[in-house]
GROMACS .gro file of C-alpha atoms in nm:
model
  429
    1UNK     CA    1   0.002   0.024  -0.015
    2UNK     CA    2   0.285   0.258   0.095
    3UNK     CA    3   0.441   0.189  -0.257
    4UNK     CA    4   0.085   0.238  -0.435
    5UNK     CA    5   0.056   0.576  -0.270
    6UNK     CA    6   0.396   0.697  -0.346
    7UNK     CA    7   0.284   0.584  -0.701
    8UNK     CA    8  -0.001   0.808  -0.674
    9UNK     CA    9   0.165   1.111  -0.514
   10UNK     CA   10   0.411   1.123  -0.798
   11UNK     CA   11   0.164   1.087  -1.076
   12UNK     CA   12  -0.018   1.366  -0.943
   13UNK     CA   13   0.300   1.563  -0.937
   14UNK     CA   14   0.403   1.473  -1.279
   15UNK     CA   15   0.043   1.565  -1.409
   16UNK     CA   16   0.031   1.890  -1.223
   17UNK     CA   17   0.418   1.990  -1.334
   18UNK     CA   18   0.300   1.907  -1.720
   19UNK     CA   19  -0.011   2.135  -1.676
   20UNK     CA   20   0.186   2.405  -1.532
   21UNK     CA   21   0.446   2.373  -1.808
   22UNK     CA   22   0.219   2.420  -2.091
   23UNK     CA   23   0.028   2.674  -1.919
   24UNK     CA   24   0.367   2.880  -1.901
   25UNK     CA   25   0.441   2.785  -2.274
   26UNK     CA   26   0.149   2.932  -2.384
   27UNK     CA   27   0.152   3.235  -2.179
   28UNK     CA   28   0.514   3.311  -2.289
   29UNK     CA   29   0.494   3.302  -2.619
   30UNK     CA   30   0.817   3.503  -2.722
   31UNK     CA   31   1.063   3.360  -2.978
   32UNK     CA   32   1.383   3.383  -2.723
   33UNK     CA   33   1.422   3.316  -2.355
   34UNK     CA   34   1.392   3.002  -2.169
   35UNK     CA   35   1.022   2.937  -2.290
   36UNK     CA   36   1.167   2.922  -2.643
   37UNK     CA   37   1.424   2.673  -2.570
   38UNK     CA   38   1.206   2.438  -2.365
   39UNK     CA   39   0.950   2.477  -2.665
   40UNK     CA   40   1.214   2.349  -2.900
   41UNK     CA   41   1.311   2.079  -2.682
   42UNK     CA   42   1.003   1.915  -2.642
   43UNK     CA   43   0.857   1.967  -3.028
   44UNK     CA   44   1.200   1.934  -3.203
   45UNK     CA   45   1.408   1.688  -2.992
   46UNK     CA   46   1.423   1.307  -3.101
   47UNK     CA   47   1.148   1.151  -2.920
   48UNK     CA   48   1.076   1.453  -2.672
   49UNK     CA   49   0.714   1.469  -2.840
   50UNK     CA   50   0.621   1.177  -2.610
   51UNK     CA   51   0.613   1.395  -2.320
   52UNK     CA   52   0.346   1.612  -2.498
   53UNK     CA   53   0.143   1.303  -2.518
   54UNK     CA   54   0.196   1.191  -2.186
   55UNK     CA   55  -0.157   1.302  -2.038
   56UNK     CA   56  -0.302   1.080  -2.301
   57UNK     CA   57  -0.185   0.782  -2.139
   58UNK     CA   58  -0.554   0.740  -1.931
   59UNK     CA   59  -0.728   0.729  -2.304
   60UNK     CA   60  -0.446   0.479  -2.458
   61UNK     CA   61  -0.490   0.254  -2.176
   62UNK     CA   62  -0.859   0.249  -2.202
   63UNK     CA   63  -0.865   0.179  -2.558
   64UNK     CA   64  -0.591  -0.084  -2.492
   65UNK     CA   65  -0.796  -0.287  -2.234
   66UNK     CA   66  -1.120  -0.267  -2.444
   67UNK     CA   67  -0.927  -0.437  -2.697
   68UNK     CA   68  -0.743  -0.661  -2.514
   69UNK     CA   69  -1.116  -0.784  -2.366
   70UNK     CA   70  -1.233  -0.761  -2.723
   71UNK     CA   71  -0.970  -1.039  -2.850
   72UNK     CA   72  -1.070  -1.239  -2.536
   73UNK     CA   73  -1.421  -1.237  -2.656
   74UNK     CA   74  -1.368  -1.319  -3.019
   75UNK     CA   75  -1.122  -1.550  -2.990
   76UNK     CA   76  -1.060  -1.715  -2.638
   77UNK     CA   77  -1.253  -2.017  -2.528
   78UNK     CA   78  -1.508  -1.898  -2.282
   79UNK     CA   79  -1.513  -2.127  -1.958
   80UNK     CA   80  -1.854  -2.216  -1.828
   81UNK     CA   81  -2.052  -2.454  -1.625
   82UNK     CA   82  -2.054  -2.652  -1.944
   83UNK     CA   83  -1.723  -2.591  -2.071
   84UNK     CA   84  -1.396  -2.653  -1.893
   85UNK     CA   85  -1.643  -2.680  -1.603
   86UNK     CA   86  -1.364  -2.813  -1.329
   87UNK     CA   87  -1.156  -2.507  -1.407
   88UNK     CA   88  -1.432  -2.269  -1.410
   89UNK     CA   89  -1.574  -2.384  -1.083
   90UNK     CA   90  -1.222  -2.257  -0.935
   91UNK     CA   91  -1.293  -1.926  -1.071
   92UNK     CA   92  -1.626  -1.897  -0.903
   93UNK     CA   93  -1.497  -2.029  -0.556
   94UNK     CA   94  -1.226  -1.786  -0.584
   95UNK     CA   95  -1.477  -1.506  -0.642
   96UNK     CA   96  -1.686  -1.635  -0.367
   97UNK     CA   97  -1.387  -1.664  -0.119
   98UNK     CA   98  -1.241  -1.346  -0.197
   99UNK     CA   99  -1.584  -1.143  -0.170
  100UNK     CA  100  -1.633  -0.998  -0.536
  101UNK     CA  101  -1.973  -0.915  -0.607
  102UNK     CA  102  -1.972  -1.047  -0.950
  103UNK     CA  103  -1.806  -1.344  -1.098
  104UNK     CA  104  -1.522  -1.250  -1.371
  105UNK     CA  105  -1.536  -1.392  -1.733
  106UNK     CA  106  -1.288  -1.672  -1.762
  107UNK     CA  107  -1.125  -1.791  -2.107
  108UNK     CA  108  -0.869  -2.035  -2.221
  109UNK     CA  109  -0.633  -1.916  -2.477
  110UNK     CA  110  -0.413  -2.131  -2.692
  111UNK     CA  111  -0.085  -2.110  -2.500
  112UNK     CA  112   0.170  -2.246  -2.766
  113UNK     CA  113   0.404  -2.385  -2.502
  114UNK     CA  114   0.397  -2.075  -2.273
  115UNK     CA  115   0.294  -2.132  -1.902
  116UNK     CA  116   0.117  -1.776  -1.813
  117UNK     CA  117  -0.217  -1.641  -1.703
  118UNK     CA  118  -0.321  -1.293  -1.640
  119UNK     CA  119  -0.609  -1.099  -1.526
  120UNK     CA  120  -0.757  -0.765  -1.669
  121UNK     CA  121  -1.052  -0.567  -1.724
  122UNK     CA  122  -1.263  -0.318  -1.909
  123UNK     CA  123  -1.484  -0.077  -1.755
  124UNK     CA  124  -1.652  -0.234  -1.464
  125UNK     CA  125  -1.611  -0.573  -1.613
  126UNK     CA  126  -1.319  -0.806  -1.515
  127UNK     CA  127  -1.200  -1.132  -1.657
  128UNK     CA  128  -0.902  -1.389  -1.616
  129UNK     CA  129  -0.730  -1.552  -1.915
  130UNK     CA  130  -0.537  -1.900  -1.855
  131UNK     CA  131  -0.317  -2.056  -2.120
  132UNK     CA  132  -0.413  -2.383  -2.231
  133UNK     CA  133  -0.084  -2.572  -2.122
  134UNK     CA  134  -0.171  -2.481  -1.774
  135UNK     CA  135  -0.498  -2.732  -1.808
  136UNK     CA  136  -0.256  -3.012  -1.952
  137UNK     CA  137  -0.090  -2.993  -1.571
  138UNK     CA  138  -0.405  -2.880  -1.371
  139UNK     CA  139  -0.669  -3.157  -1.439
  140UNK     CA  140  -0.840  -3.363  -1.165
  141UNK     CA  141  -0.641  -3.685  -1.242
  142UNK     CA  142  -0.322  -3.479  -1.280
  143UNK     CA  143  -0.251  -3.182  -1.050
  144UNK     CA  144  -0.576  -2.978  -0.934
  145UNK     CA  145  -0.431  -2.800  -0.671
  146UNK     CA  146  -0.155  -2.625  -0.893
  147UNK     CA  147  -0.453  -2.473  -1.099
  148UNK     CA  148  -0.622  -2.394  -0.833
  149UNK     CA  149  -0.315  -2.204  -0.700
  150UNK     CA  150  -0.287  -1.994  -1.031
  151UNK     CA  151  -0.662  -1.951  -1.084
  152UNK     CA  152  -0.693  -1.815  -0.725
  153UNK     CA  153  -0.375  -1.620  -0.780
  154UNK     CA  154  -0.514  -1.429  -1.094
  155UNK     CA  155  -0.865  -1.378  -0.918
  156UNK     CA  156  -0.678  -1.208  -0.623
  157UNK     CA  157  -0.514  -0.971  -0.852
  158UNK     CA  158  -0.900  -0.858  -0.896
  159UNK     CA  159  -0.982  -0.869  -0.538
  160UNK     CA  160  -0.676  -0.657  -0.454
  161UNK     CA  161  -0.775  -0.404  -0.726
  162UNK     CA  162  -0.490  -0.453  -0.915
  163UNK     CA  163  -0.643  -0.433  -1.236
  164UNK     CA  164  -0.885  -0.120  -1.183
  165UNK     CA  165  -0.830   0.112  -1.455
  166UNK     CA  166  -0.686   0.427  -1.260
  167UNK     CA  167  -0.461   0.186  -1.066
  168UNK     CA  168  -0.355   0.068  -1.418
  169UNK     CA  169  -0.268   0.407  -1.508
  170UNK     CA  170  -0.076   0.493  -1.196
  171UNK     CA  171   0.122   0.153  -1.232
  172UNK     CA  172   0.198   0.222  -1.615
  173UNK     CA  173   0.345   0.534  -1.531
  174UNK     CA  174   0.534   0.430  -1.223
  175UNK     CA  175   0.682   0.155  -1.427
  176UNK     CA  176   0.896   0.402  -1.586
  177UNK     CA  177   1.072   0.504  -1.233
  178UNK     CA  178   1.386   0.273  -1.201
  179UNK     CA  179   1.378   0.039  -0.881
  180UNK     CA  180   1.018   0.204  -0.751
  181UNK     CA  181   0.810   0.063  -1.075
  182UNK     CA  182   0.921  -0.304  -1.036
  183UNK     CA  183   0.908  -0.309  -0.681
  184UNK     CA  184   0.555  -0.205  -0.703
  185UNK     CA  185   0.482  -0.494  -0.959
  186UNK     CA  186   0.666  -0.741  -0.735
  187UNK     CA  187   0.458  -0.623  -0.422
  188UNK     CA  188   0.122  -0.691  -0.604
  189UNK     CA  189   0.278  -1.035  -0.708
  190UNK     CA  190   0.343  -1.133  -0.372
  191UNK     CA  191  -0.016  -1.028  -0.245
  192UNK     CA  192  -0.196  -1.212  -0.553
  193UNK     CA  193   0.077  -1.520  -0.417
  194UNK     CA  194  -0.110  -1.493  -0.089
  195UNK     CA  195  -0.456  -1.493  -0.221
  196UNK     CA  196  -0.312  -1.835  -0.425
  197UNK     CA  197  -0.191  -1.990  -0.100
  198UNK     CA  198  -0.504  -1.882   0.107
  199UNK     CA  199  -0.682  -2.125  -0.113
  200UNK     CA  200  -0.426  -2.365  -0.222
  201UNK     CA  201  -0.151  -2.441   0.000
  202UNK     CA  202  -0.113  -2.750  -0.125
  203UNK     CA  203  -0.066  -2.632  -0.496
  204UNK     CA  204   0.241  -2.413  -0.417
  205UNK     CA  205   0.480  -2.672  -0.488
  206UNK     CA  206   0.333  -2.758  -0.802
  207UNK     CA  207   0.301  -2.404  -0.914
  208UNK     CA  208   0.654  -2.335  -0.848
  209UNK     CA  209   0.766  -2.652  -1.001
  210UNK     CA  210   0.560  -2.542  -1.325
  211UNK     CA  211   0.699  -2.215  -1.347
  212UNK     CA  212   1.051  -2.325  -1.294
  213UNK     CA  213   1.065  -2.668  -1.507
  214UNK     CA  214   0.772  -2.649  -1.711
  215UNK     CA  215   0.458  -2.856  -1.762
  216UNK     CA  216   0.721  -3.159  -1.773
  217UNK     CA  217   0.995  -3.135  -1.551
  218UNK     CA  218   0.767  -2.941  -1.306
  219UNK     CA  219   0.677  -3.250  -1.093
  220UNK     CA  220   1.040  -3.311  -1.036
  221UNK     CA  221   1.155  -2.970  -0.905
  222UNK     CA  222   1.218  -2.981  -0.538
  223UNK     CA  223   1.062  -2.685  -0.337
  224UNK     CA  224   1.295  -2.693  -0.047
  225UNK     CA  225   1.576  -2.660  -0.281
  226UNK     CA  226   1.435  -2.361  -0.474
  227UNK     CA  227   1.342  -2.164  -0.167
  228UNK     CA  228   1.659  -2.256   0.058
  229UNK     CA  229   1.861  -2.082  -0.248
  230UNK     CA  230   1.693  -1.752  -0.204
  231UNK     CA  231   1.891  -1.746   0.144
  232UNK     CA  232   2.237  -1.891   0.009
  233UNK     CA  233   2.268  -1.712  -0.333
  234UNK     CA  234   2.392  -1.341  -0.262
  235UNK     CA  235   2.581  -1.047  -0.454
  236UNK     CA  236   2.518  -0.735  -0.630
  237UNK     CA  237   2.442  -0.892  -0.977
  238UNK     CA  238   2.192  -1.113  -0.803
  239UNK     CA  239   2.034  -0.805  -0.641
  240UNK     CA  240   2.034  -0.627  -0.943
  241UNK     CA  241   1.847  -0.900  -1.159
  242UNK     CA  242   1.611  -0.895  -0.846
  243UNK     CA  243   1.542  -0.529  -0.851
  244UNK     CA  244   1.481  -0.498  -1.240
  245UNK     CA  245   1.215  -0.771  -1.240
  246UNK     CA  246   0.830  -0.704  -1.269
  247UNK     CA  247   0.782  -1.056  -1.080
  248UNK     CA  248   0.956  -1.204  -0.811
  249UNK     CA  249   1.229  -1.415  -0.880
  250UNK     CA  250   1.145  -1.803  -0.855
  251UNK     CA  251   1.364  -1.868  -0.567
  252UNK     CA  252   1.253  -1.577  -0.356
  253UNK     CA  253   0.882  -1.688  -0.438
  254UNK     CA  254   0.938  -2.026  -0.333
  255UNK     CA  255   1.076  -1.899   0.008
  256UNK     CA  256   0.803  -1.659   0.067
  257UNK     CA  257   0.554  -1.912  -0.019
  258UNK     CA  258   0.692  -2.180   0.219
  259UNK     CA  259   0.791  -1.991   0.547
  260UNK     CA  260   0.443  -1.788   0.599
  261UNK     CA  261   0.636  -1.625   0.919
  262UNK     CA  262   0.821  -1.393   0.669
  263UNK     CA  263   0.675  -1.151   0.408
  264UNK     CA  264   0.771  -1.171   0.050
  265UNK     CA  265   1.090  -0.995   0.010
  266UNK     CA  266   1.116  -0.685  -0.243
  267UNK     CA  267   1.454  -0.550  -0.214
  268UNK     CA  268   1.668  -0.751   0.019
  269UNK     CA  269   1.723  -1.101   0.005
  270UNK     CA  270   1.609  -1.336   0.298
  271UNK     CA  271   1.915  -1.414   0.572
  272UNK     CA  272   2.084  -1.751   0.571
  273UNK     CA  273   1.948  -1.852   0.914
  274UNK     CA  274   1.627  -1.882   0.741
  275UNK     CA  275   1.727  -2.181   0.530
  276UNK     CA  276   1.572  -2.498   0.647
  277UNK     CA  277   1.846  -2.731   0.493
  278UNK     CA  278   2.203  -2.747   0.538
  279UNK     CA  279   2.385  -2.645   0.217
  280UNK     CA  280   2.574  -2.940   0.044
  281UNK     CA  281   2.634  -2.782  -0.285
  282UNK     CA  282   2.852  -2.491  -0.385
  283UNK     CA  283   2.683  -2.176  -0.478
  284UNK     CA  284   2.749  -1.900  -0.737
  285UNK     CA  285   2.857  -1.653  -0.477
  286UNK     CA  286   3.141  -1.846  -0.334
  287UNK     CA  287   3.474  -1.827  -0.469
  288UNK     CA  288   3.549  -2.078  -0.745
  289UNK     CA  289   3.828  -2.220  -0.548
  290UNK     CA  290   3.575  -2.423  -0.322
  291UNK     CA  291   3.385  -2.567  -0.623
  292UNK     CA  292   3.434  -2.950  -0.650
  293UNK     CA  293   3.671  -3.156  -0.897
  294UNK     CA  294   3.452  -3.355  -1.139
  295UNK     CA  295   3.646  -3.668  -0.996
  296UNK     CA  296   3.484  -3.563  -0.640
  297UNK     CA  297   3.166  -3.486  -0.802
  298UNK     CA  298   3.155  -3.828  -0.935
  299UNK     CA  299   3.258  -4.003  -0.663
  300UNK     CA  300   2.996  -3.832  -0.444
  301UNK     CA  301   2.726  -3.913  -0.665
  302UNK     CA  302   2.843  -4.289  -0.652
  303UNK     CA  303   2.802  -4.320  -0.321
  304UNK     CA  304   2.496  -4.050  -0.268
  305UNK     CA  305   2.129  -4.060  -0.383
  306UNK     CA  306   1.816  -3.848  -0.324
  307UNK     CA  307   1.628  -3.908  -0.004
  308UNK     CA  308   1.283  -3.988  -0.177
  309UNK     CA  309   1.228  -4.370  -0.236
  310UNK     CA  310   1.247  -4.446  -0.616
  311UNK     CA  311   1.505  -4.223  -0.701
  312UNK     CA  312   1.731  -4.521  -0.882
  313UNK     CA  313   1.423  -4.634  -1.064
  314UNK     CA  314   1.281  -4.318  -1.236
  315UNK     CA  315   1.483  -4.105  -1.469
  316UNK     CA  316   1.459  -3.768  -1.439
  317UNK     CA  317   1.365  -3.631  -1.751
  318UNK     CA  318   1.004  -3.505  -1.683
  319UNK     CA  319   0.683  -3.674  -1.649
  320UNK     CA  320   0.391  -3.666  -1.896
  321UNK     CA  321   0.039  -3.518  -1.734
  322UNK     CA  322  -0.207  -3.778  -1.655
  323UNK     CA  323   0.030  -4.053  -1.641
  324UNK     CA  324   0.035  -4.272  -1.340
  325UNK     CA  325   0.407  -4.305  -1.173
  326UNK     CA  326   0.497  -4.529  -0.885
  327UNK     CA  327   0.659  -4.228  -0.709
  328UNK     CA  328   0.407  -3.955  -0.610
  329UNK     CA  329   0.487  -3.585  -0.695
  330UNK     CA  330   0.499  -3.463  -0.358
  331UNK     CA  331   0.727  -3.694  -0.255
  332UNK     CA  332   0.989  -3.577  -0.487
  333UNK     CA  333   0.910  -3.196  -0.504
  334UNK     CA  334   0.905  -3.205  -0.104
  335UNK     CA  335   1.182  -3.425  -0.021
  336UNK     CA  336   1.460  -3.305   0.196
  337UNK     CA  337   1.677  -3.176  -0.081
  338UNK     CA  338   2.012  -3.339   0.103
  339UNK     CA  339   2.142  -3.656  -0.037
  340UNK     CA  340   2.172  -3.983   0.188
  341UNK     CA  341   2.455  -4.287   0.127
  342UNK     CA  342   2.338  -4.483  -0.175
  343UNK     CA  343   2.125  -4.829  -0.088
  344UNK     CA  344   2.161  -4.981  -0.441
  345UNK     CA  345   2.462  -4.993  -0.665
  346UNK     CA  346   2.526  -4.682  -0.892
  347UNK     CA  347   2.378  -4.670  -1.240
  348UNK     CA  348   2.576  -4.853  -1.500
  349UNK     CA  349   2.821  -4.642  -1.721
  350UNK     CA  350   2.883  -4.894  -1.962
  351UNK     CA  351   2.871  -4.771  -2.319
  352UNK     CA  352   2.493  -4.791  -2.423
  353UNK     CA  353   2.589  -5.022  -2.731
  354UNK     CA  354   2.769  -5.295  -2.523
  355UNK     CA  355   2.602  -5.638  -2.530
  356UNK     CA  356   2.454  -5.699  -2.194
  357UNK     CA  357   2.578  -5.973  -1.988
  358UNK     CA  358   2.340  -6.275  -1.889
  359UNK     CA  359   2.501  -6.271  -1.551
  360UNK     CA  360   2.472  -5.914  -1.511
  361UNK     CA  361   2.147  -5.775  -1.648
  362UNK     CA  362   2.141  -5.394  -1.764
  363UNK     CA  363   1.864  -5.295  -1.533
  364UNK     CA  364   1.951  -5.461  -1.233
  365UNK     CA  365   1.806  -5.741  -1.025
  366UNK     CA  366   1.444  -5.779  -0.919
  367UNK     CA  367   1.332  -5.546  -0.585
  368UNK     CA  368   1.402  -5.698  -0.250
  369UNK     CA  369   1.401  -5.553   0.103
  370UNK     CA  370   1.643  -5.253  -0.019
  371UNK     CA  371   1.412  -5.141  -0.285
  372UNK     CA  372   1.373  -4.777  -0.347
  373UNK     CA  373   1.016  -4.848  -0.403
  374UNK     CA  374   0.923  -4.897  -0.054
  375UNK     CA  375   0.688  -4.673   0.105
  376UNK     CA  376   0.847  -4.406   0.349
  377UNK     CA  377   0.823  -4.452   0.687
  378UNK     CA  378   0.506  -4.300   0.814
  379UNK     CA  379   0.736  -4.195   1.127
  380UNK     CA  380   1.008  -4.017   0.922
  381UNK     CA  381   0.808  -3.802   0.658
  382UNK     CA  382   1.041  -3.667   0.370
  383UNK     CA  383   0.965  -3.329   0.444
  384UNK     CA  384   0.874  -3.319   0.825
  385UNK     CA  385   0.521  -3.255   1.010
  386UNK     CA  386   0.273  -2.971   0.899
  387UNK     CA  387   0.165  -2.748   1.165
  388UNK     CA  388  -0.194  -2.764   1.008
  389UNK     CA  389  -0.391  -2.919   0.758
  390UNK     CA  390  -0.334  -2.682   0.506
  391UNK     CA  391   0.039  -2.630   0.543
  392UNK     CA  392   0.267  -2.891   0.397
  393UNK     CA  393   0.553  -2.661   0.424
  394UNK     CA  394   0.664  -2.702   0.778
  395UNK     CA  395   1.027  -2.646   0.891
  396UNK     CA  396   1.228  -2.927   1.040
  397UNK     CA  397   1.169  -3.000   1.377
  398UNK     CA  398   1.476  -2.858   1.604
  399UNK     CA  399   1.436  -3.182   1.830
  400UNK     CA  400   1.432  -3.432   1.498
  401UNK     CA  401   1.549  -3.272   1.175
  402UNK     CA  402   1.532  -3.453   0.862
  403UNK     CA  403   1.884  -3.404   0.804
  404UNK     CA  404   2.039  -3.354   1.164
  405UNK     CA  405   2.307  -3.087   1.274
  406UNK     CA  406   2.571  -3.370   1.317
  407UNK     CA  407   2.681  -3.608   1.047
  408UNK     CA  408   2.489  -3.969   1.085
  409UNK     CA  409   2.444  -4.259   0.885
  410UNK     CA  410   2.200  -4.056   0.663
  411UNK     CA  411   2.400  -3.748   0.657
  412UNK     CA  412   2.779  -3.830   0.503
  413UNK     CA  413   2.873  -3.472   0.529
  414UNK     CA  414   2.761  -3.194   0.714
  415UNK     CA  415   2.692  -2.826   0.600
  416UNK     CA  416   2.979  -2.735   0.364
  417UNK     CA  417   3.273  -2.492   0.493
  418UNK     CA  418   3.314  -2.212   0.283
  419UNK     CA  419   3.697  -2.248   0.248
  420UNK     CA  420   3.679  -2.624   0.148
  421UNK     CA  421   3.568  -2.793  -0.158
  422UNK     CA  422   3.230  -2.980  -0.057
  423UNK     CA  423   3.309  -3.332  -0.161
  424UNK     CA  424   3.651  -3.328   0.041
  425UNK     CA  425   3.995  -3.294  -0.085
  426UNK     CA  426   4.132  -3.371  -0.435
  427UNK     CA  427   4.259  -3.760  -0.423
  428UNK     CA  428   4.639  -3.735  -0.465
  429UNK     CA  429   4.726  -3.832  -0.818
   0.00000   0.00000   0.00000
């Protein structure tokens, strides 16, 4: 809200200055002097004519919004009780949940592979548009909570007043102000994320995975790994990327959605103390001298594996929506991201065209007691216990952390020192 009021004040001051300038130029028609110099600058300077047209921005925005809504009505697939009823029910429930007096129009548009959705309006009418690719992920047999989160995020923009006409005028003007404009836009996105979380907290992991990895790889994106990187990654260049972004960067967005005790970060990164799990892999902000050698990483990968069961049995090259898999989505994307000692032999590294040995079949022997398909123990869930029925993103318990503070049988090495390679010393030649 303070950013919005600051934007309104700047817009009013800007319009007042424009009116005063025009009045002065009319009142002082002399061909010489300061007025003549300013008149020449505005009328003959390259691109400066835009300053004279700036007050027409409200009219231009009104026409643009009218054309956008007309395009949806002309070419979009309207969601109704009989056309995409599952998604339309989510829109109606979101409108009721957030206190809208009218149900906004809703459309499905061809995404062409792009994951996107937006909310807008014209006059007193409001609408949301959902790219078709989101429906490949969000069906009832797939990941409906991810789609519910996205739809409630967009309806949240409407409920928070982000798509009102005059707010749109102020936002478009203030977006030309460095740092302040993008910060206002990010603040609005964090607010819409809060609406999405309020209605679909279980959809956070799916939504972040979808935005980060797409509709096929999204189910294998670990939410905790993304969120903890917001606490570990630092540096001036990273902040420059954040400050120039109109939407929250995904690591910060995941961090804000996972840890509800903290607000969405707009300008300053989260503290390293807010990370939930130990850092076991180097970050881009560390000196390259602390990065491991290839031999060290290969040795570690041969003796380590992800914590969730079934890791050795599933290729990490994406999942097709609507296909059943033995390992659930949440078991992968909500697992403790730190590795454990490998339970089975590492994958074979023989050339792909070598003839398989009859005594050593290429895909290993049948599952046994060590099978990665075994169900996880109910007493040691992969991501800790949740504080309530709605939030699956509880921080690890201090009395029984999933990774532990000291190395044990499940944690081959503790938090990474800043001065030594994370995988141990380079083997002597």
